[in-house]
mmCIF file of C-alpha atoms and ligand atoms in Angstrom:
data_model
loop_
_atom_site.group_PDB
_atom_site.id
_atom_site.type_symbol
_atom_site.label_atom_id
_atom_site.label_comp_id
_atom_site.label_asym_id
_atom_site.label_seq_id
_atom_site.Cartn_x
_atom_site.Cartn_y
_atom_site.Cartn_z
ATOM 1 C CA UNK A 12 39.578 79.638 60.775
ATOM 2 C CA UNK A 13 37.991 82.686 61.836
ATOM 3 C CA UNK A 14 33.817 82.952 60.748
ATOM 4 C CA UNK A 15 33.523 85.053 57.762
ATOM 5 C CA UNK A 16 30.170 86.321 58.875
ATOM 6 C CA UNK A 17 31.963 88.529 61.487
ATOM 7 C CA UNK A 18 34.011 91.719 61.250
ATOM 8 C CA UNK A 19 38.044 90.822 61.860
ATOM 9 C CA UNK A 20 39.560 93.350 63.951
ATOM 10 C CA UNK A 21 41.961 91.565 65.756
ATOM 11 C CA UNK A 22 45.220 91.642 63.580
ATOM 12 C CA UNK A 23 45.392 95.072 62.398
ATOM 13 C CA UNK A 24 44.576 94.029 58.890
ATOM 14 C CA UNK A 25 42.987 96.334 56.360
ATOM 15 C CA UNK A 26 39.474 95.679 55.949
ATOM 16 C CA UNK A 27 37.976 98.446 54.336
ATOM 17 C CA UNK A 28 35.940 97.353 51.505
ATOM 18 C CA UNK A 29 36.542 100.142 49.103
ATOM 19 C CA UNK A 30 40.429 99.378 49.105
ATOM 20 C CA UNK A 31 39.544 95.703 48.682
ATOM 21 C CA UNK A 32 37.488 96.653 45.594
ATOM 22 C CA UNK A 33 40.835 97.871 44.422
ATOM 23 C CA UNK A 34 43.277 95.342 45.159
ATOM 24 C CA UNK A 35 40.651 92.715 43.785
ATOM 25 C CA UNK A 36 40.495 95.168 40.674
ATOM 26 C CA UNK A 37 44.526 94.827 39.998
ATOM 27 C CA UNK A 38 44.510 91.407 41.500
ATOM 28 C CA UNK A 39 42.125 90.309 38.211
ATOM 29 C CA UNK A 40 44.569 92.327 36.084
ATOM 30 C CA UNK A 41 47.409 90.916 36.639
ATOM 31 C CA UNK A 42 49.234 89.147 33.525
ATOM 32 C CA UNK A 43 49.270 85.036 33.171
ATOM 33 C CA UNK A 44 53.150 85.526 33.388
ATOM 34 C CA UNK A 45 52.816 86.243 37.241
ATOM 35 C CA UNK A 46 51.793 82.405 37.934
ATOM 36 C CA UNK A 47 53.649 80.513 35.678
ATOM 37 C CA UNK A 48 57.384 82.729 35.938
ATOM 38 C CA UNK A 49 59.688 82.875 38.241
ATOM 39 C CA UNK A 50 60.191 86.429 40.122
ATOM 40 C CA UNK A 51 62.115 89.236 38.268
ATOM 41 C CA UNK A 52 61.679 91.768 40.832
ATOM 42 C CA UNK A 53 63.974 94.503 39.166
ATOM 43 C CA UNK A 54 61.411 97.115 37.919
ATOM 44 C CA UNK A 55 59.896 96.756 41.410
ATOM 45 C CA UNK A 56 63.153 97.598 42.948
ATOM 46 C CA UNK A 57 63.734 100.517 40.618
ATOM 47 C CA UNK A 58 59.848 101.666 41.199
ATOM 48 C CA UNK A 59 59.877 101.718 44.824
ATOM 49 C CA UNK A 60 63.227 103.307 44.778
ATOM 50 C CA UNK A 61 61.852 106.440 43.063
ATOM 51 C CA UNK A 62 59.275 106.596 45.107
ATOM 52 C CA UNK A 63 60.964 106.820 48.527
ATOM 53 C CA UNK A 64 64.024 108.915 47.024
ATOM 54 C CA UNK A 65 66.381 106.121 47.801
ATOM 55 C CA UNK A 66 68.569 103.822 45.790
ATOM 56 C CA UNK A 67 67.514 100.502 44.577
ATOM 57 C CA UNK A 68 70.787 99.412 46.142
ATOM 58 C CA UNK A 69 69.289 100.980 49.703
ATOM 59 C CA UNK A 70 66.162 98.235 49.214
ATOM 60 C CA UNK A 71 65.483 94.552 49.713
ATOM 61 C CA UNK A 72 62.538 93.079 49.072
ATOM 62 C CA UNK A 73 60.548 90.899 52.190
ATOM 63 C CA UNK A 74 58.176 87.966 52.722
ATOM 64 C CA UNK A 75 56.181 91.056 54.949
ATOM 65 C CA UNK A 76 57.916 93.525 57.244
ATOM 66 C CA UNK A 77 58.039 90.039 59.299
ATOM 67 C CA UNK A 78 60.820 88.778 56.398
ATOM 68 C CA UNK A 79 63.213 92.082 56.698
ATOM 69 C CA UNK A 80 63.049 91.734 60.699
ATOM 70 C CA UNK A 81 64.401 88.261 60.291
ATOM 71 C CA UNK A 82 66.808 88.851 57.897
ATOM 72 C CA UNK A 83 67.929 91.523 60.356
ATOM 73 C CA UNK A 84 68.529 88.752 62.879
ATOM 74 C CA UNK A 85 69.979 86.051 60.266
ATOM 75 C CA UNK A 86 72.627 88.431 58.781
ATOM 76 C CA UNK A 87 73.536 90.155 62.146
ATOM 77 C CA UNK A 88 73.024 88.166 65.347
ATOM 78 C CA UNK A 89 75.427 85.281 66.814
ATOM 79 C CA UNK A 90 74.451 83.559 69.956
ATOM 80 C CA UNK A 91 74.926 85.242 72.587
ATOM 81 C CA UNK A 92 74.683 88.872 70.953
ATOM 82 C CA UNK A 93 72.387 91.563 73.030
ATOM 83 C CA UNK A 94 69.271 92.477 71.553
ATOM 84 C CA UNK A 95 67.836 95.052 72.800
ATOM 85 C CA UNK A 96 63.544 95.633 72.503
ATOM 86 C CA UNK A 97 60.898 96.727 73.949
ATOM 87 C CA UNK A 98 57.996 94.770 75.943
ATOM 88 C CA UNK A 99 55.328 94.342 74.984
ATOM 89 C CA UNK A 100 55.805 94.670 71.396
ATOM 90 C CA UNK A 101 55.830 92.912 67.942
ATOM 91 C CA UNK A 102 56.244 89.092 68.852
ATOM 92 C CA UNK A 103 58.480 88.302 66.600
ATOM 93 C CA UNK A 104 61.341 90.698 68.376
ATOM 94 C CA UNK A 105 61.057 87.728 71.132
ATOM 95 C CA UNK A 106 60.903 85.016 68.890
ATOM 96 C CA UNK A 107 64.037 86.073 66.658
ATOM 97 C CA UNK A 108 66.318 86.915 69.821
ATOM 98 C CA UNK A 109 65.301 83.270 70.978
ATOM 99 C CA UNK A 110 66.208 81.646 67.524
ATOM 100 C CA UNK A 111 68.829 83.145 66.181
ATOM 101 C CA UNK A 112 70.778 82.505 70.713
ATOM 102 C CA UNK A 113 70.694 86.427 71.624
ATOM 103 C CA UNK A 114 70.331 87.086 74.825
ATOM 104 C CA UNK A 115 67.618 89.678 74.820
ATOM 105 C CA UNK A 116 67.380 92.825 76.934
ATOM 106 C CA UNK A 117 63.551 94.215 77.248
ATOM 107 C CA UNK A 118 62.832 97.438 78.377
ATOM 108 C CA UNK A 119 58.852 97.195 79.778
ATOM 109 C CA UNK A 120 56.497 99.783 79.154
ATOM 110 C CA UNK A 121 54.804 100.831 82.330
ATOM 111 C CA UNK A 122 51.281 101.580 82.695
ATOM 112 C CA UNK A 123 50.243 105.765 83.060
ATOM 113 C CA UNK A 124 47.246 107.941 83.155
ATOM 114 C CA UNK A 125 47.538 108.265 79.181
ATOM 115 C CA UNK A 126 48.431 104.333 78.618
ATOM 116 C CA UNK A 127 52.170 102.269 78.616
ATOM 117 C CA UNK A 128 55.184 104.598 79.008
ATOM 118 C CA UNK A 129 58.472 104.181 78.084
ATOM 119 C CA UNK A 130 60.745 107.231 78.046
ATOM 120 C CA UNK A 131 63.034 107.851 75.001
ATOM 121 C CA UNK A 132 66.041 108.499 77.892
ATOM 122 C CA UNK A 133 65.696 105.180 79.352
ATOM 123 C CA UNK A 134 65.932 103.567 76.207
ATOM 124 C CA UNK A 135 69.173 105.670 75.689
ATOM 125 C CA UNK A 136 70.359 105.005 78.708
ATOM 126 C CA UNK A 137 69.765 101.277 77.938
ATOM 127 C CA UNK A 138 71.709 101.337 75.333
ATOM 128 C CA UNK A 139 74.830 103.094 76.815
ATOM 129 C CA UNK A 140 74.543 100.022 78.817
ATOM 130 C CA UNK A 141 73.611 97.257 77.684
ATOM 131 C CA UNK A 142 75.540 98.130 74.614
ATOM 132 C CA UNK A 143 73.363 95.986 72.707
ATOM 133 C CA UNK A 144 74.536 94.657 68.534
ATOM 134 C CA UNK A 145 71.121 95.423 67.740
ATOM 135 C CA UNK A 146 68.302 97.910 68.703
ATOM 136 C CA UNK A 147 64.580 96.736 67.548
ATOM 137 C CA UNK A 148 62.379 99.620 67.956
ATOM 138 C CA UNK A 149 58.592 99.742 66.164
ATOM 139 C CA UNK A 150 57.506 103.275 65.688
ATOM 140 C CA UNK A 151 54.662 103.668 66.804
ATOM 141 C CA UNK A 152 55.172 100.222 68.642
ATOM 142 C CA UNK A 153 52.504 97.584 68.543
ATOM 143 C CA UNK A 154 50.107 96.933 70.352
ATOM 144 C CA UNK A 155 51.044 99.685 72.556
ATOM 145 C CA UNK A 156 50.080 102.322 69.996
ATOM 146 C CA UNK A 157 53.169 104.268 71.527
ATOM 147 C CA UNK A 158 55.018 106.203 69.221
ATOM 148 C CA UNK A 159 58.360 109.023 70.045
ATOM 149 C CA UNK A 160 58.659 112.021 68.105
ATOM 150 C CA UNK A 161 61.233 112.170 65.508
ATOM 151 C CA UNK A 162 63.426 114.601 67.514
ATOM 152 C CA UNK A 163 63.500 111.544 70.402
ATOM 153 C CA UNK A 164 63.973 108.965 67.472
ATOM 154 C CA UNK A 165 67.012 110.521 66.296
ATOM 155 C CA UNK A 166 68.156 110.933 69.840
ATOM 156 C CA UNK A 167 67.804 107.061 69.845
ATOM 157 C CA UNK A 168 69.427 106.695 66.728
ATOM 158 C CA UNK A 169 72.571 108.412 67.831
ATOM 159 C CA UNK A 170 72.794 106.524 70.790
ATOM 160 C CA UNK A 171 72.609 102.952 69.469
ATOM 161 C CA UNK A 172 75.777 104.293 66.965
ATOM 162 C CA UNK A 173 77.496 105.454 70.014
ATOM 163 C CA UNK A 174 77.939 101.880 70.975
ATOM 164 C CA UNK A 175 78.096 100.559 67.517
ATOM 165 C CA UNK A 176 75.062 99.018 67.498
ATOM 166 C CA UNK A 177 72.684 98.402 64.426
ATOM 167 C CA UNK A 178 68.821 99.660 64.925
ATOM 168 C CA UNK A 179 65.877 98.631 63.153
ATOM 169 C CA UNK A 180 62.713 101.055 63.431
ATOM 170 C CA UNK A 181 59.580 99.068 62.299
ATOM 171 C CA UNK A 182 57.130 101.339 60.420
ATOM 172 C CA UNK A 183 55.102 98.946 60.034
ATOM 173 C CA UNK A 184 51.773 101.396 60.870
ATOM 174 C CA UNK A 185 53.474 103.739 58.121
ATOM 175 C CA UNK A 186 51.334 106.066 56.991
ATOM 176 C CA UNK A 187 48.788 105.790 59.651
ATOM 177 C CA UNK A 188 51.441 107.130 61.743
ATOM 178 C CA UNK A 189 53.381 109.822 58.905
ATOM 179 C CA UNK A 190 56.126 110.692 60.424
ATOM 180 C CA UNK A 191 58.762 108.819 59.085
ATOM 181 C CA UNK A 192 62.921 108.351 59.459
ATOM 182 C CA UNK A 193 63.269 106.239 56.296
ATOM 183 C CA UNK A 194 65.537 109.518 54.415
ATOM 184 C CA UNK A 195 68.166 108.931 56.992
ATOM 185 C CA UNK A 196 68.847 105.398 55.562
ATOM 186 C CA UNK A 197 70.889 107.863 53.033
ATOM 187 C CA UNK A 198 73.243 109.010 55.776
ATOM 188 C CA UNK A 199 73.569 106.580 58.247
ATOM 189 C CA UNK A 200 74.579 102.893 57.798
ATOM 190 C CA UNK A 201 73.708 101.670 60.957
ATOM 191 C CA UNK A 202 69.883 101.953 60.691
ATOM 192 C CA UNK A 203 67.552 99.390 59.108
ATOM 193 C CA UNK A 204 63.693 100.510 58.533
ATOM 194 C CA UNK A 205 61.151 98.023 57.861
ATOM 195 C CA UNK A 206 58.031 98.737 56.076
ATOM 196 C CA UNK A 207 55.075 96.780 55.486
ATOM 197 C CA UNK A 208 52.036 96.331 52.929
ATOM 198 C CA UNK A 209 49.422 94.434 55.050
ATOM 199 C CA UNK A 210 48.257 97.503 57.177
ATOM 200 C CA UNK A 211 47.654 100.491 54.630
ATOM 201 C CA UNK A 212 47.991 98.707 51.372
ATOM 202 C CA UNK A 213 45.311 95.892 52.306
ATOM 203 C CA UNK A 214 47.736 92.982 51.258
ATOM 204 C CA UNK A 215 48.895 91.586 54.657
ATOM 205 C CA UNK A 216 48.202 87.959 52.312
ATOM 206 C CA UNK A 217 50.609 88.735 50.040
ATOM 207 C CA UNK A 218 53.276 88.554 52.218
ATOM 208 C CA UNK A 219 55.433 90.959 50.470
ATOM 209 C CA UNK A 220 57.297 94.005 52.682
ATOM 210 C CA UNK A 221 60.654 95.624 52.191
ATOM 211 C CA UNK A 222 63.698 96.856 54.091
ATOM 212 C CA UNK A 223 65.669 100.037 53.247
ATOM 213 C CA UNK A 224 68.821 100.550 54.848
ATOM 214 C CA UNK A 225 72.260 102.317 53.248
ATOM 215 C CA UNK A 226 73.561 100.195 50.320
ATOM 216 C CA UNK A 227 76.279 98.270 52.175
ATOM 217 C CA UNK A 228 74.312 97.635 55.007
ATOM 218 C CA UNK A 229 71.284 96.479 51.963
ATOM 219 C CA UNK A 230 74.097 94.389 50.783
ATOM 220 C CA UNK A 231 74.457 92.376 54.151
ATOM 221 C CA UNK A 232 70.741 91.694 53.829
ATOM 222 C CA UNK A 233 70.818 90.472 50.556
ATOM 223 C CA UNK A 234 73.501 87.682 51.151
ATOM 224 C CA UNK A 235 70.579 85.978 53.684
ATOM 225 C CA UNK A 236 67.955 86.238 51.191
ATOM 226 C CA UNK A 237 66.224 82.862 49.782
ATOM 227 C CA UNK A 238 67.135 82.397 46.106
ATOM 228 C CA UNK A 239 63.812 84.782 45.429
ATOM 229 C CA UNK A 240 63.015 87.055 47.824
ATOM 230 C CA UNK A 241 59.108 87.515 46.978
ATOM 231 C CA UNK A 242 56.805 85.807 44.717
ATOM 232 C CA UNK A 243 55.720 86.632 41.439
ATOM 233 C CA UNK A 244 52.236 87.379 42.142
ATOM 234 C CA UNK A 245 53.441 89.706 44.996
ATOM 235 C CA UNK A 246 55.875 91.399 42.876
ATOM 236 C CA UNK A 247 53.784 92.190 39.847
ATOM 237 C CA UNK A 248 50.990 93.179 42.365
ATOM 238 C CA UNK A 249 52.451 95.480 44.689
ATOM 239 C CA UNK A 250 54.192 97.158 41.599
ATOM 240 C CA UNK A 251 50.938 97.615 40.169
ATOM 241 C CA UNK A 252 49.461 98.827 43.832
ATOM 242 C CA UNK A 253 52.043 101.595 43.902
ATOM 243 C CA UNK A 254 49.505 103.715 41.203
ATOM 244 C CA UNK A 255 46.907 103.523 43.630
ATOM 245 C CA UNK A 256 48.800 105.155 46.495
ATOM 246 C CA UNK A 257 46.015 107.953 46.558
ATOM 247 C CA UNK A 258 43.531 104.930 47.232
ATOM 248 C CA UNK A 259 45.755 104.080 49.715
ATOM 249 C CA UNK A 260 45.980 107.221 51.656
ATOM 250 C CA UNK A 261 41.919 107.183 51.295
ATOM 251 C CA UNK A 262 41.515 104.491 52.763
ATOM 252 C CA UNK A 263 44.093 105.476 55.797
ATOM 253 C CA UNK A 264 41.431 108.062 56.141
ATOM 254 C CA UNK A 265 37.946 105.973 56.260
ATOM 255 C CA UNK A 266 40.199 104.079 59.146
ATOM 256 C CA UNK A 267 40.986 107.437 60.619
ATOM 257 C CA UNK A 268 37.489 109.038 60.894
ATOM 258 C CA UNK A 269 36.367 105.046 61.883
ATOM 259 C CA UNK A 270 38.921 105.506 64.607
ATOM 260 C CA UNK A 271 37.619 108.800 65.902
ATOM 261 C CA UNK A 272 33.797 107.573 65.752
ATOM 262 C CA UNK A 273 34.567 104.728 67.796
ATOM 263 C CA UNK A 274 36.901 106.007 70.382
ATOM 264 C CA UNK A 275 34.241 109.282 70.759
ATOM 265 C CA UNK A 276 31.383 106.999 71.116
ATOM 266 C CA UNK A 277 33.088 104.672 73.787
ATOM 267 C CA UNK A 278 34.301 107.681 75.535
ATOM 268 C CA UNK A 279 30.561 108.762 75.412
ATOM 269 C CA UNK A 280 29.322 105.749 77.360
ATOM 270 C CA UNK A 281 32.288 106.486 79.947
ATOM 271 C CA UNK A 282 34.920 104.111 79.092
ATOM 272 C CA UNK A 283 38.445 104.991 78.913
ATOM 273 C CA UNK A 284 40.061 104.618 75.630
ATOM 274 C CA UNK A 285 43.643 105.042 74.407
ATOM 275 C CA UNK A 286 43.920 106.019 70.771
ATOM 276 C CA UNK A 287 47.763 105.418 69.687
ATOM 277 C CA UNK A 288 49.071 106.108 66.330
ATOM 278 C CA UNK A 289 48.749 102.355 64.785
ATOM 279 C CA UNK A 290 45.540 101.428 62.552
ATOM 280 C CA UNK A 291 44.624 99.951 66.305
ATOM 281 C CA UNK A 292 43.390 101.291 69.568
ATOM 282 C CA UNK A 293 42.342 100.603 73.120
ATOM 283 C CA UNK A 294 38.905 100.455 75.001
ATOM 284 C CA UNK A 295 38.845 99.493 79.014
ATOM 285 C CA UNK A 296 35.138 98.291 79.872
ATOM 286 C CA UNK A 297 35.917 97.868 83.274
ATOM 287 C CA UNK A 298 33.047 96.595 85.238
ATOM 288 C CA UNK A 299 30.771 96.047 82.147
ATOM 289 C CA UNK A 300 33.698 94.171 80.310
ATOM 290 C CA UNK A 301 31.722 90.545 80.679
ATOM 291 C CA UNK A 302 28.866 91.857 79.418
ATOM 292 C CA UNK A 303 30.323 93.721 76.108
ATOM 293 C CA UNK A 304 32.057 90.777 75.393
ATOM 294 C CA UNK A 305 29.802 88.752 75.132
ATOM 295 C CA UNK A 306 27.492 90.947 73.323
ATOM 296 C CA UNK A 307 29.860 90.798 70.584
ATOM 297 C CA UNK A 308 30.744 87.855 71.060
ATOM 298 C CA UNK A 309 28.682 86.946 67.015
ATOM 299 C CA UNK A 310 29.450 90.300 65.508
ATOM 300 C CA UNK A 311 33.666 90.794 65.570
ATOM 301 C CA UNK A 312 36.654 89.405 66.763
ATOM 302 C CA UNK A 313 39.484 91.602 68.669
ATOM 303 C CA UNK A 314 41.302 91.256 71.568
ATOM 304 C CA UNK A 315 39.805 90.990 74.477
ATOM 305 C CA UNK A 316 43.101 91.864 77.106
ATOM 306 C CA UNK A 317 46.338 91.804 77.758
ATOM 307 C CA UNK A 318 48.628 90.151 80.253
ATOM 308 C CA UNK A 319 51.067 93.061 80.409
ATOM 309 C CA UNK A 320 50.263 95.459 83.453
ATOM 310 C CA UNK A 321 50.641 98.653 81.077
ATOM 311 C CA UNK A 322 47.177 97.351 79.043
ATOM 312 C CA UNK A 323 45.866 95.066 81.414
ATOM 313 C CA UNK A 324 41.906 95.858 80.740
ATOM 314 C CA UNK A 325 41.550 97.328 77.655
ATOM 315 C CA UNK A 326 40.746 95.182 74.339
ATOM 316 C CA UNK A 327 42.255 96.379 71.417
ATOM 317 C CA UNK A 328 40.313 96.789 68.006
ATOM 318 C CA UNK A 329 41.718 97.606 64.604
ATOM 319 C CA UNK A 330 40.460 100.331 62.998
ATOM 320 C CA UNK A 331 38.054 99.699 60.276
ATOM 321 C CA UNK A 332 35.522 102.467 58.743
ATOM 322 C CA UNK A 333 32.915 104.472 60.332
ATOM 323 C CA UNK A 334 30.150 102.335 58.708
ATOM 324 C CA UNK A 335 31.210 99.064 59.442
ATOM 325 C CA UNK A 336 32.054 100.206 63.079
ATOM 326 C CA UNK A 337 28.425 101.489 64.032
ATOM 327 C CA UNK A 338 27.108 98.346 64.710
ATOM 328 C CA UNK A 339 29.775 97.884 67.480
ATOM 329 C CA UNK A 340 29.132 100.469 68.592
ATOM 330 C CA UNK A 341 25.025 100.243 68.776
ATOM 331 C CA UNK A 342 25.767 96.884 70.017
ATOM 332 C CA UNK A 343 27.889 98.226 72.710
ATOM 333 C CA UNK A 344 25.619 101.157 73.662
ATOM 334 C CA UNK A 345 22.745 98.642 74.147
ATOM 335 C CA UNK A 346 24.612 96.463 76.987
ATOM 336 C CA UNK A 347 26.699 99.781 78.641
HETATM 337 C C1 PLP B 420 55.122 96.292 64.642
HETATM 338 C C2 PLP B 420 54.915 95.249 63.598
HETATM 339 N N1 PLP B 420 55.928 94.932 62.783
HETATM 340 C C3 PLP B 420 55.800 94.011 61.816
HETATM 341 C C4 PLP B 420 54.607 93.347 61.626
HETATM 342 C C5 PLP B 420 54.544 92.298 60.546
HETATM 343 O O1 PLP B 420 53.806 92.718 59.469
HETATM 344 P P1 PLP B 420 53.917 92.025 58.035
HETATM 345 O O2 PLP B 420 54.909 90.909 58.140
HETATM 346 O O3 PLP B 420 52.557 91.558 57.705
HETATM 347 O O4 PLP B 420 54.395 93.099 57.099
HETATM 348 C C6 PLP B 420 53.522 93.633 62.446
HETATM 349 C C7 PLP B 420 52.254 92.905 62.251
HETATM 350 O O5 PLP B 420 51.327 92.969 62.996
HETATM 351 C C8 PLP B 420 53.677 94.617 63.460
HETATM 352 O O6 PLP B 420 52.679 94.928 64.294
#
């Protein structure tokens, strides 16, 4: 259990307290009907639909964006298939390709001047092959923070339906990273994007994410699905969440400016910082890292490092607001 006295910034939750405030809000309003009846998720469905221009039939419904990256896995890979994903990234890429028997292909980022890099060609040329059945591919990928520009994405895209493979872009860090490729669901049927509520939305609890693909690809998705998809009090909760998108999009930007406070003050007191597209980024302490850890040791958790050359020495913090970061950063300041 981690102590509720300090700050949690090591799981890229949301923890800004005026978006709490709001999800408490429609938390408390929600009907006795979403505790006592089982899920009718239909209005949901037809809600979220509207809202991303896509077909109900285009959407299924997720325990989390973890829940549509399995069901990626259950309806499509057979042991032995290739899975093809990048390292480091999302854990669960790993753990999927290991049960569900794929043989998994990782591409590693490498470590650079301006953090990991990973070139969109090598991942093409990976592809042509490899020639994997499926392509996992967060964008921006965690925790690298690494994102590639839609013009590389579709350049991606194209090349995993070359081979016939399926790919699954994870915006999980959607809108904190806006660029999105979720309208070509619409044209393509060999593209699955995932989407999560526990970054922006503030409801990583909830467990409730979705997967839009094209309707027969949807379809496939559906057959693995438990006999409800997502609970009632998730259902009724995220419907009701949808009105408060422009509370959403708020609080994306309290995390924002708290992103740009802390990464200019650390870059103040001469550390090196990488600031990647996620509601994350990365501070190396170098020499004084002993010391700032342990300063903060009572105030926050984060991560402290990484294994994988390309971040070896940096910790990793999720972004939280400007107020709630400036102790950390006093803190910091006093031991650098
Ligand atoms: C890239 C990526 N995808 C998916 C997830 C899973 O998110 P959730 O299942 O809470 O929607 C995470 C969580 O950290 C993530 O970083």
């Amino acid at each position: 259990m981690r102590d509720p006295s300090k700050l949690w910034l090591d799981k890229n939750e949301n923890t800004d307290p005026a978006l709490s405030a709001v999800v408490t809000k429609v938390m408390r309003s929600l009907p006795s009907e979403a505790y006592y009846t089982y899920p009718d998720s239909a209005s949901l469905y037809a809600k979220l639909a509207d809202i991303l221009e896509l077909f109900p039939e285009q959407l299924v419904l997720t325990a989390g964006s973890d829940g549509a990256i399995r069901a990626v896995f259950e309806a499509y890979i057979s042991p032995g298939d290739v899975v093809l994903h990048t390292n480091p990234t999302f854990a669960m890429y790993g753990v999927y390709s290991c049960m569900y028997g794929a043989k998994a292909v990782t591409l590693d980022y490498r470590p650079s001047n301006n953090g990991p890099l990973l070139l969109s060609a090598e991942i093409i040329k990976a592809i042509a092959q490899e020639r994997p059945k499926l392509v996992c591919l967060p964008n921006p990928d965690s925790p690298t923070g690494t994102f590639y520009p839609i013009r590389e994405l579709e350049l991606i895209m194209r090349a995993a339906q070359r081979v016939g493979a399926l790919i699954l872009i994870d915006e999980a860090y959607f809108p904190f990273h806006a660029e999105s490729c979720i309208a070509w669901t619409r044209r393509f049927d060999h593209l699955v994007v995932a989407r999560s509520t526990g970054k922006a939305w503030g409801l990583a609890g909830l467990r409730i994410g979705y997967a839009a693909a094209s309707p027969e690809v949807a379809k496939i998705l559906h057959k693995v699905r438990p006999m409800y998809e997502v609970n009632t009090v998730a259902v009724h909760a995220f419907q009701r969440m949808l009105d408060y998108a422009g509370d959403m999009m708020d609080s994306v930007k309290r995390l924002q400016a708290g992103k740009d406070l802390f990464l200019s003050e650390m870059e103040r007191l001469g550390y090196r910082t990488l600031k990647g597209q996620g509601n994350f980024m990365h501070v190396a302490f170098g020499e004084q890292a002993a010391k700032v850890h342990a300063a903060l040791e009572p105030l926050v958790y984060y991560r402290k490092d990484f294994n994988e050359p390309c971040l070896k020495g940096f910790s990793r913090f999720s972004a939280t607001t400007p107020d709630l970061f400036k102790p950390i950063i006093q803190r910091i300041s006093e031991v650098s």
